[in-house]
XYZ file of C-alpha atoms in Angstrom:
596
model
C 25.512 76.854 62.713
C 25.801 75.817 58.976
C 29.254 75.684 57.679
C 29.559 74.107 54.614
C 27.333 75.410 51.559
C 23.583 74.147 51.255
C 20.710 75.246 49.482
C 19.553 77.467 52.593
C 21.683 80.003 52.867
C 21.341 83.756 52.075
C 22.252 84.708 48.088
C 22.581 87.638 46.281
C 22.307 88.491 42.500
C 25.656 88.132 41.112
C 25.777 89.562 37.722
C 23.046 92.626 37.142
C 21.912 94.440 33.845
C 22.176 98.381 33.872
C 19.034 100.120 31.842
C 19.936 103.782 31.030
C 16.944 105.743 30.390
C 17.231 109.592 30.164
C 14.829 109.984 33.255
C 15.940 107.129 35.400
C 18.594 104.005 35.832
C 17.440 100.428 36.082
C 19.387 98.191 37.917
C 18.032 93.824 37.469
C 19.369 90.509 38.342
C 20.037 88.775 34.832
C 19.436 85.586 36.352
C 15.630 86.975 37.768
C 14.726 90.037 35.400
C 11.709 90.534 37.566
C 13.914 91.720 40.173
C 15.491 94.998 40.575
C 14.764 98.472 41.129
C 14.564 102.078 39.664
C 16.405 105.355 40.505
C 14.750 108.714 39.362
C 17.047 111.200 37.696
C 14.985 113.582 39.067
C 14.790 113.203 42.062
C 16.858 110.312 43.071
C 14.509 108.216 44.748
C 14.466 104.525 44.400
C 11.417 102.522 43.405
C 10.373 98.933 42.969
C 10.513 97.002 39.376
C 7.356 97.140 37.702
C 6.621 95.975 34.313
C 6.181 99.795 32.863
C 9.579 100.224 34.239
C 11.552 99.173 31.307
C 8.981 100.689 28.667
C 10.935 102.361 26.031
C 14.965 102.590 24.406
C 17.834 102.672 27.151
C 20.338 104.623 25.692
C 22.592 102.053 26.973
C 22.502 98.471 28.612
C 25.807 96.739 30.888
C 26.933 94.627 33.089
C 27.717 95.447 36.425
C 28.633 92.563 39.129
C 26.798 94.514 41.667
C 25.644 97.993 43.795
C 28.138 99.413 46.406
C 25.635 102.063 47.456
C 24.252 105.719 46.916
C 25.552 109.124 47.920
C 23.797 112.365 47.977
C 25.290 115.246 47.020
C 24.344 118.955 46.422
C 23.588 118.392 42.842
C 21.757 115.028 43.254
C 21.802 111.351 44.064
C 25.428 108.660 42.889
C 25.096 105.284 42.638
C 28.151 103.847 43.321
C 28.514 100.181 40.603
C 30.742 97.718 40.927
C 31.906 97.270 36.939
C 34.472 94.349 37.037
C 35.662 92.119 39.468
C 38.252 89.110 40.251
C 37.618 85.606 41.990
C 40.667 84.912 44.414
C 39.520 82.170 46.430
C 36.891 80.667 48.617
C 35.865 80.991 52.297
C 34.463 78.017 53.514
C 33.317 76.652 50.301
C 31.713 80.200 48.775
C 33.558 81.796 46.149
C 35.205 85.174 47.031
C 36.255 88.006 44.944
C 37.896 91.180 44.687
C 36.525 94.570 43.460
C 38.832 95.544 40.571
C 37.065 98.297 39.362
C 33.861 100.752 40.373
C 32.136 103.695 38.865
C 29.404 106.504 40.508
C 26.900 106.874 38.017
C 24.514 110.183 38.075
C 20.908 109.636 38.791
C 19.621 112.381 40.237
C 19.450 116.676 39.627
C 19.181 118.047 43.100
C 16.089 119.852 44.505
C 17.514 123.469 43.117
C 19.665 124.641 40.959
C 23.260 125.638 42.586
C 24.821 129.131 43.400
C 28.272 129.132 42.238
C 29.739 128.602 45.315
C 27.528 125.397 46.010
C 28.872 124.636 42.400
C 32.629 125.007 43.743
C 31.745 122.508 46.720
C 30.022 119.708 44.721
C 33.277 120.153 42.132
C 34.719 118.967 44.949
C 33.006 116.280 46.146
C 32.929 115.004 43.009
C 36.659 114.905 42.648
C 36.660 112.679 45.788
C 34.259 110.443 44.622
C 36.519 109.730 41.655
C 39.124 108.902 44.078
C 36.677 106.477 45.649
C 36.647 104.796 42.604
C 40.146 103.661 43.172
C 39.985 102.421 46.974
C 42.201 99.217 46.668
C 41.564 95.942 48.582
C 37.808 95.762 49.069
C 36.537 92.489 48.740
C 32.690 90.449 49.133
C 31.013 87.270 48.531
C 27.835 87.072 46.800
C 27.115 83.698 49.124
C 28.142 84.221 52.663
C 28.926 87.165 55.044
C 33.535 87.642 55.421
C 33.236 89.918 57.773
C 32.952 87.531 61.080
C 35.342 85.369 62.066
C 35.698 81.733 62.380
C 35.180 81.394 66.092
C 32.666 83.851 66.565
C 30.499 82.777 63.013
C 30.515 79.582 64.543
C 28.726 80.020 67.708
C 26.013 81.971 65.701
C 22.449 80.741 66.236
C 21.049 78.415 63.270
C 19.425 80.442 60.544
C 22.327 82.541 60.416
C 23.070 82.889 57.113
C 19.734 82.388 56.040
C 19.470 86.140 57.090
C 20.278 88.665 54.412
C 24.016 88.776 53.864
C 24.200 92.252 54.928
C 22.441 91.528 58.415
C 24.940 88.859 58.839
C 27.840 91.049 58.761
C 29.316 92.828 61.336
C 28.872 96.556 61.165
C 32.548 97.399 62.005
C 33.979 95.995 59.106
C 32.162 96.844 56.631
C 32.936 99.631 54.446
C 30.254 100.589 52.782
C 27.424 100.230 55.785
C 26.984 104.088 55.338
C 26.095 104.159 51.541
C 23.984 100.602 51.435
C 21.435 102.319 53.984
C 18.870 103.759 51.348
C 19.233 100.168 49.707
C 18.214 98.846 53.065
C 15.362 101.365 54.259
C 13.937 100.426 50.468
C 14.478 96.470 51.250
C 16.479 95.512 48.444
C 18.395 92.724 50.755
C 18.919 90.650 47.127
C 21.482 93.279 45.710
C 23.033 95.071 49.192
C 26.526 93.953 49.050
C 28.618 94.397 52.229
C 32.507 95.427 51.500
C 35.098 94.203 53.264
C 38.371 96.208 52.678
C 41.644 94.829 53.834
C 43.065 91.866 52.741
C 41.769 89.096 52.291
C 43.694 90.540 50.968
C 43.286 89.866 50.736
C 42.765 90.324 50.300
C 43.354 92.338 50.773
C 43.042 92.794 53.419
C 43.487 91.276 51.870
C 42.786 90.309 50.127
C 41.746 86.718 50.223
C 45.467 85.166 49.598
C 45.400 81.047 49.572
C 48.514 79.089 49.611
C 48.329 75.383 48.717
C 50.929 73.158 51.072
C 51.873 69.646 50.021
C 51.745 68.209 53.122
C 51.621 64.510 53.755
C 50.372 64.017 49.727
C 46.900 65.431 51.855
C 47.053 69.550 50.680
C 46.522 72.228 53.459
C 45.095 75.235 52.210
C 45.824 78.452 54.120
C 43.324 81.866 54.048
C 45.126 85.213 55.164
C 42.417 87.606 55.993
C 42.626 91.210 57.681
C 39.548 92.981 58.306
C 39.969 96.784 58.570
C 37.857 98.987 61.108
C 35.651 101.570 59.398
C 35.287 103.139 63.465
C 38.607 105.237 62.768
C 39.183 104.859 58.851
C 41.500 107.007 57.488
C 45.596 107.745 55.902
C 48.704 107.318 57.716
C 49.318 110.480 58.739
C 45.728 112.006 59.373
C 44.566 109.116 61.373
C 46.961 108.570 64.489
C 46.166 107.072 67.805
C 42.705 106.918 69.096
C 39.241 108.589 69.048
C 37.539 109.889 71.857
C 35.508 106.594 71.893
C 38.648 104.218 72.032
C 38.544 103.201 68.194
C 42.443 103.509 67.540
C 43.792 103.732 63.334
C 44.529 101.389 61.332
C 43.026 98.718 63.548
C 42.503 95.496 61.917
C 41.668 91.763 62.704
C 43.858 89.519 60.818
C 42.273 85.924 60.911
C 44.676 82.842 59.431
C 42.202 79.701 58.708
C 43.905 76.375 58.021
C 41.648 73.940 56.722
C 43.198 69.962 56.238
C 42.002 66.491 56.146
C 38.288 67.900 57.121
C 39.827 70.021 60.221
C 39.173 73.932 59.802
C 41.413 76.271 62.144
C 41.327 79.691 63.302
C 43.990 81.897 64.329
C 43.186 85.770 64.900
C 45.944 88.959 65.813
C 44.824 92.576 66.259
C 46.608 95.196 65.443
C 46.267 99.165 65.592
C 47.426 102.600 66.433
C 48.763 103.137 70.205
C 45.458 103.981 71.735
C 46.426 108.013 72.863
C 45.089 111.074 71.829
C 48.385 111.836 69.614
C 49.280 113.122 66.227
C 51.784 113.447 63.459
C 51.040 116.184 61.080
C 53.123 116.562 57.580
C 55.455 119.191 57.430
C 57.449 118.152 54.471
C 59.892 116.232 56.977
C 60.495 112.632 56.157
C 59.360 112.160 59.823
C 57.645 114.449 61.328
C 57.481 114.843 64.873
C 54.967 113.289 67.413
C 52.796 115.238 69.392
C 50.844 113.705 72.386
C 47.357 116.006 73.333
C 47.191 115.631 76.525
C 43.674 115.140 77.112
C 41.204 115.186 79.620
C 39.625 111.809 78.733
C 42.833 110.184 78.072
C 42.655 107.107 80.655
C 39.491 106.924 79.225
C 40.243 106.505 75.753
C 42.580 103.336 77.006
C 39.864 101.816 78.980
C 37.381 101.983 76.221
C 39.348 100.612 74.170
C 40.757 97.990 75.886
C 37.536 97.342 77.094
C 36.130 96.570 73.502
C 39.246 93.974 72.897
C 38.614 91.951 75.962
C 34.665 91.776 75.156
C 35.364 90.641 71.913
C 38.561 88.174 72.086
C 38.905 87.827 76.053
C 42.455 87.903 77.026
C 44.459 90.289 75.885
C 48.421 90.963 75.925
C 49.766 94.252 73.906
C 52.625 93.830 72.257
C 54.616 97.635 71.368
C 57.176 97.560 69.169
C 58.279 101.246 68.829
C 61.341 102.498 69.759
C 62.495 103.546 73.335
C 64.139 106.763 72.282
C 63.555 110.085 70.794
C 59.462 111.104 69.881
C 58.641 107.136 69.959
C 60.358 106.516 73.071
C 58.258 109.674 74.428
C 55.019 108.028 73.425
C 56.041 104.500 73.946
C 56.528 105.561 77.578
C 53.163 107.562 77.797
C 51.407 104.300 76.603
C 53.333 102.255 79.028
C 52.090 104.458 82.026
C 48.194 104.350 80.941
C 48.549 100.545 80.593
C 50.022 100.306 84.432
C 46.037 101.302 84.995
C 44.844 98.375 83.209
C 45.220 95.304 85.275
C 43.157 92.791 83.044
C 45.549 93.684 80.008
C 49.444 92.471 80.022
C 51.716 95.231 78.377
C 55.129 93.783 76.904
C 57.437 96.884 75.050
C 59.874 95.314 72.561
C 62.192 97.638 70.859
C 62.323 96.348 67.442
C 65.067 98.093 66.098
C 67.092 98.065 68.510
C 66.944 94.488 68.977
C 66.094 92.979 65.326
C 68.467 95.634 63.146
C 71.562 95.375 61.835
C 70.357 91.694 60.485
C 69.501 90.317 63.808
C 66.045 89.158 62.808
C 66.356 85.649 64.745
C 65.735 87.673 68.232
C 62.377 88.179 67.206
C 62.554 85.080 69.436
C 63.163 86.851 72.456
C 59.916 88.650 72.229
C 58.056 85.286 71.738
C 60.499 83.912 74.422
C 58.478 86.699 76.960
C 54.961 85.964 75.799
C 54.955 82.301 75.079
C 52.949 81.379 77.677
C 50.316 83.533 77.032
C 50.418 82.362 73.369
C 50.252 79.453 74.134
C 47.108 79.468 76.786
C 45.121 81.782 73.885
C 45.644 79.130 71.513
C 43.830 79.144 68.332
C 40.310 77.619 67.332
C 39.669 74.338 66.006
C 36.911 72.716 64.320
C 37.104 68.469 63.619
C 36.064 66.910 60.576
C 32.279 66.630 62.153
C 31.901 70.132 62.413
C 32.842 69.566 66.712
C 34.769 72.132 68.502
C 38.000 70.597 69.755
C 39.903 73.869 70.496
C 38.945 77.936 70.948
C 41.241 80.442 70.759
C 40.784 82.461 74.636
C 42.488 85.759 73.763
C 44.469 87.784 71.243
C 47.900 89.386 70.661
C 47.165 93.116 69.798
C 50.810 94.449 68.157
C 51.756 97.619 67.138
C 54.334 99.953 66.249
C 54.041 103.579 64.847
C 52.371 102.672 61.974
C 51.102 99.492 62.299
C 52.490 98.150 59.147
C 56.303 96.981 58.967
C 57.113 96.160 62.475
C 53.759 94.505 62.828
C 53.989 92.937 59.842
C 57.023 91.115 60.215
C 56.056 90.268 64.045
C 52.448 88.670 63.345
C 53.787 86.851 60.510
C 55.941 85.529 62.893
C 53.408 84.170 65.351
C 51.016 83.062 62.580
C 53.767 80.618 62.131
C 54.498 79.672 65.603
C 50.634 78.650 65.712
C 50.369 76.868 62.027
C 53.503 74.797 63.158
C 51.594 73.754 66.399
C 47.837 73.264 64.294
C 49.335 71.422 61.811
C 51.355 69.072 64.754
C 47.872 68.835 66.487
C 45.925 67.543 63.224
C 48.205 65.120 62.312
C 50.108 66.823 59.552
C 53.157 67.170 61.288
C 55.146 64.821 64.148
C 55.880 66.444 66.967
C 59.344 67.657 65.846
C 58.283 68.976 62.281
C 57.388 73.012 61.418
C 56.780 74.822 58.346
C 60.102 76.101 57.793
C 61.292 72.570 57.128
C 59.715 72.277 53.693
C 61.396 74.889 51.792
C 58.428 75.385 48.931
C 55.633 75.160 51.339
C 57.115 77.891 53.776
C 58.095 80.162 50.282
C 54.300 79.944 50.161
C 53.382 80.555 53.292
C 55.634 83.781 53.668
C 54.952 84.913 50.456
C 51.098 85.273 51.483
C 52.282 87.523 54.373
C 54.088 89.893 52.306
C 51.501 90.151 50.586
C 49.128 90.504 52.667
C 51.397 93.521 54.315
C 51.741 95.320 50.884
C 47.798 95.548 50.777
C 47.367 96.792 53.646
C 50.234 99.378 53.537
C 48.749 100.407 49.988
C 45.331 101.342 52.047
C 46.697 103.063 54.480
C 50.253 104.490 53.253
C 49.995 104.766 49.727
C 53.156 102.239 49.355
C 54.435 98.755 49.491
C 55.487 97.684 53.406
C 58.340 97.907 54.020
C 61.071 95.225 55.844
C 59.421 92.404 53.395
C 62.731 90.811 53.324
C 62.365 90.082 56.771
C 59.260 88.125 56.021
C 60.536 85.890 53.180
C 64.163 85.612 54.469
C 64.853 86.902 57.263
C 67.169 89.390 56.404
C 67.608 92.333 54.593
C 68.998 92.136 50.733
C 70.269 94.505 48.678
C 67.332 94.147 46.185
C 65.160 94.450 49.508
C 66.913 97.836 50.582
C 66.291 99.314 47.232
C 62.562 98.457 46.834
C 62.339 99.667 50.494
C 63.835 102.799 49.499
C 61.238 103.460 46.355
C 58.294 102.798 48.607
C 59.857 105.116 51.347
C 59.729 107.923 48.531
C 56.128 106.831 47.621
C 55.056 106.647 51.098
C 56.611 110.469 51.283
C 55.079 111.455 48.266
C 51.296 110.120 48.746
C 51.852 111.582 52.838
C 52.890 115.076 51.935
C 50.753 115.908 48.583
C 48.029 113.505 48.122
C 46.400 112.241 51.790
C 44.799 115.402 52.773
C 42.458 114.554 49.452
C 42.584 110.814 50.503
C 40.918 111.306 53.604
C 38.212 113.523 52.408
C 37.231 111.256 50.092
C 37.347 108.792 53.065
C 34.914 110.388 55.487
C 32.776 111.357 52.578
C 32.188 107.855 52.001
C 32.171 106.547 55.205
C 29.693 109.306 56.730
C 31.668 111.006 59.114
C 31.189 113.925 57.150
C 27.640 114.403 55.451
C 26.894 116.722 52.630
C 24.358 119.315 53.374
C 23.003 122.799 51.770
C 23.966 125.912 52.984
C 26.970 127.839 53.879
C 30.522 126.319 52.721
C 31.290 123.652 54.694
C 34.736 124.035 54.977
C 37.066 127.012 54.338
C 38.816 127.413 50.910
C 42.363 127.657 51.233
C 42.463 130.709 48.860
C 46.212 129.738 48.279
C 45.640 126.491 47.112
C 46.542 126.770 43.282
C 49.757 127.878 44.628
C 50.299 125.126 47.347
C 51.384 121.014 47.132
C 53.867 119.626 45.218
C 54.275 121.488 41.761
C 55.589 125.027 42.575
C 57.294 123.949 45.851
C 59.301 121.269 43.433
C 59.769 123.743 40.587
C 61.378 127.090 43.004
C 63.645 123.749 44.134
C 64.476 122.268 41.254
C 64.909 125.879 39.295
C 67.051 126.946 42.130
C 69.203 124.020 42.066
C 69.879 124.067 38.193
C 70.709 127.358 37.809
C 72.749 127.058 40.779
C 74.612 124.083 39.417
C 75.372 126.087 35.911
C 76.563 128.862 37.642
C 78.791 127.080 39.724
C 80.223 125.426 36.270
C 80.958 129.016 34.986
C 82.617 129.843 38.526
C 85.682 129.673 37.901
C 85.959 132.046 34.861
C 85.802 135.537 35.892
C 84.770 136.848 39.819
C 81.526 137.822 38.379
C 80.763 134.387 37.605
C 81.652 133.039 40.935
C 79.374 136.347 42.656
C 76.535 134.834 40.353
C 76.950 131.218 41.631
C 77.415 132.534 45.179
C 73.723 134.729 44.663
C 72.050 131.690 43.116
C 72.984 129.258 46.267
C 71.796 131.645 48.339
C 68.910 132.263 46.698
C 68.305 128.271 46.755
C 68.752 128.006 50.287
C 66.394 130.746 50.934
C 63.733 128.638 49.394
C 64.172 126.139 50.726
C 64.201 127.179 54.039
C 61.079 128.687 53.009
C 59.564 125.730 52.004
C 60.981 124.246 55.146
C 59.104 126.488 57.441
C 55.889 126.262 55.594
C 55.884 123.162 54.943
C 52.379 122.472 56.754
C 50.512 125.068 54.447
C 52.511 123.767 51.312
C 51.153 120.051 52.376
C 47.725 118.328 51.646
C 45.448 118.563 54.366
C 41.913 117.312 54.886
C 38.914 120.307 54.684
C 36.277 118.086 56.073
C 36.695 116.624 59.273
C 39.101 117.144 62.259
C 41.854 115.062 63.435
C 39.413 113.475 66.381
């Protein structure tokens, strides 16, 4: 298995020219203008370079840094561009980068003109392609596949990456795979360019983040990267718990690679939704309440998925962080009894809160206290400065809480040190006695990458910073930390209540769970929806409140003022206990795909 760049490997073009011709789009590598292809804007079919192809004035000519995919939609054929980008680091040697910015461009008129209604539909679609545009933390490499990990890239048959990088990733993690299939089925392996979103955040996710530690005058260089499932993509609220096939939300592989004095390490955590049938729809609550379906295929679900963990990492301890009270204790417990079924799979519950609040992050300890041994037997995977395997990494910590995100956060980030301290001890960097936390700079580093890495992936799927970051960097809570905690709380609200139902349209568009097709609506228009979401709720509030609050100035002058001010609070309360009630109609839901 080739690790280290060489001439054979795999490599796509990496900066493009973009030919707009009134009839059709040509896309070609700059650095081989004999390759590239053609999309009608007729009919939106692709075709091969030619040299007519180019035969007359573009009416304009850029630079793109590379083709995402193609969409069809009722009124023709987008191609989606990738129009700047960022390097953040390297994996292994390749460069890696970061999509900062990405446009659909037209390039195709539909087989028939639209009735109005099909004219109403593509409106929309189009609106969610624009929010497309803006899907943070996706990132590629133009040299090697990201998607695989260490471990498992390792034990790949030689000729590996000599494959086209998109054959060399793996399907679940990559986020386009359902708009780069017409670029495959018209063999254009030079320009398909698997996404990666997460962190790697890394990007995100994330997200490629890279510390540099001065250790032993010999640097260390540390790679954060979290690979998100596409099997169950999806926002916070709209994507819960599992599918019917065992693919639970938010599930994503975080891999931490240490690479020092020619030794490469590997050290991978899973984490994702509790893996029930469950849900948590908006109401306008700050935290709505849990619902468990009780389903006929439940045990299933568990199996499947549990199934799927051991094939792929071997053995597997779940670590639940949620409360053991109120709706979280309720599920908490429902998990707990499906997990008694599983004998291969060792289920720890850890109440977070109840025993890291109030400032008492140090018992974090006590969880790793309980699964030390089994930490310690997984161990981590190890590569010496010959390219030998001296250590693999036998199973996996899967963690989770409700959403996957703070809790989990500051618990993985936890472990990831626990196992640098004992890779850097076993490579010579440290003695016996020595750990991260000892070198004040390099461990600012080091936690500063997970907090990062947590904000990325809480922007994907919350619309907000994490929360708890504090904990990360020091271990407690400060008042600075409270505050930001409290403005990403209201943007987590906000982007929940108003904006997600949108978000995850957009998501299954892209991501092929829902596919646009002619004919009758495809989902019912919710005839009230000029009059729904945030703006008029806010304004009856906000109205309300400031006439109340003049009124109740002007009180005290005559009876008939104080009859006024009592009407007006009334009048507030009324709506909102209207809004209250309907709060599920007056929130953004999703139109094209259900909950499963």
């Amino acid at each position: 298995m080739e690790i280290e760049s060489s001439s054979n490997h795999f490599k796509l073009h990496s900066e493009l020219e973009l030919h707009e011709f009134q009839d059709k789009l040509v896309i070609r590598a700059v650095d081989s203008p004999d390759q590239g292809f053609a999309i009608s804007r007729v009919d939106g079919n692709i075709d091969e370079l030619r040299s007519d192809t180019c035969t007359g004035n573009p009416s304009k000519i850029s630079t793109i840094y590379g083709v995402a995919g193609t969409i069809r939609l009722l009124a023709g054929t987008y191609i989606l561009a990738v129009t700047s980008r960022r390097e953040v680091g390297t994996y292994l040697g390749f460069p890696i980068y970061q999509v900062m910015s990405m446009k659909f461009l037209s390039c195709g008129q539909g087989s028939r003109p639209l009735n109005s209604e099909e004219k109403r539909d593509e409106a929309y679609y189009l609106n969610l392609l624009k929010m497309v545009e803006s899907t943070p933390g996706l990132y590629y490499s133009y040299e090697t596949d990201i998607t695989v990990n260490l471990q498992r890239r390792f034990k790949l048959a030689d000729g590996w990456m000599r494959k086209p990088i998109w054959k060399q990733a793996d399907p679940q993690y990559v986020w386009n795979k359902y708009i780069i299939e017409e670029l495959i089925e018209n063999k254009l392996d030079g320009f398909i360019m698997p996404l990666l979103q997460g962190n790697i955040l890394c990007i995100s996710i994330r997200i490629f983040q890279t510390g540099k530690l001065k250790l032993k005058r010999v640097p260390a260089t540390i790679t954060l990267i979290s690979r998100r499932s596409t099997r169950r993509l999806g926002t916070r609220m709209w994507r819960r718990g599992a599918n019917l096939q065992g693919d639970a939300a938010n599930f994503i592989e975080t891999e931490q690679l240490m690479e020092f004095d020619g030794f490469i390490s590997s050290f991978l955590q899973v984490r994702g939704s509790i893996p029930l049938i469950w849900e948590q729809i908006v109401d306008l609550s700050y935290k709505p309440r849990l619902n468990i379906i009780h389903h006929e295929e439940t045990a299933k679900v568990v199996e499947r998925h549990f199934h799927d963990l051991l094939q792929r990492y071997g053995e597997t301890v779940a670590v639940d962080l949620t409360d053991k009270h109120g709706d979280e204790g309720e599920l908490s417990m429902a998990f707990a009894a499906e997990m008694e079924k599983l004998p291969d799979v060792r289920y720890v519950s850890f109440d977070f809160h109840q025993k890291c609040g109030n400032g008492n992050f140090d018992n974090i300890q006590l969880l790793y206290d309980e699964i030390s041994e089994d930490f310690e037997e997984q161990g981590y995977f190890l590569l010496g400065p010959k390219g030998e395997i001296l250590a693999e990494q036998e199973g996996v910590i899967r963690s989770n809480c409700i959403d996957c995100l703070d809790r989990t956060n500051v618990t993985q980030s936890f472990l990831a040190r626990k196992s640098l301290n004992t890779q850097l001890q076993r490579v010579g960097a440290f003695s016996s006695i020595d750990c991260i936390s000892m070198f004040e700079e390099d461990f600012e580093t080091f936690k500063t990458l997970w907090v990062e890495q947590g904000d990325e992936i809480s922007l994907e799927y919350a619309g907000s910073h994490a929360l708890k970051r504090d904990l990360v960097r020091f271990g407690k809570q400060t008042m600075a930390g409270r505050i930001k905690d409290g403005l990403s709380a209201l943007s987590r609200y906000y982007y929940n209540n108003f904006q997600d139902g949108l978000r995850q349209d957009a998501i299954d568009l892209i991501s092929g769970h829902y596919t646009v097709k002619y004919g009758p609506p495809p989902f019912v228009p919710n005839r009230n929806e000029a009059l729904s979401y945030l703006p008029v709720a806010s304004a009856l509030l906000i109205g309300g409140l400031t006439v109340t609050s003049i009124t109740l100035n002007r009180a005290g002058q005559n009876a008939q003022s104080f009859i006024s001010s009592l009407v007006c609070a009334s009048a507030t309360a009324g709506v909102m206990a209207l809004v209250k009630s309907n709060g599920r109609q007056i929130c953004s839901k999703p139109r094209l795909c259900g909950l499963l």
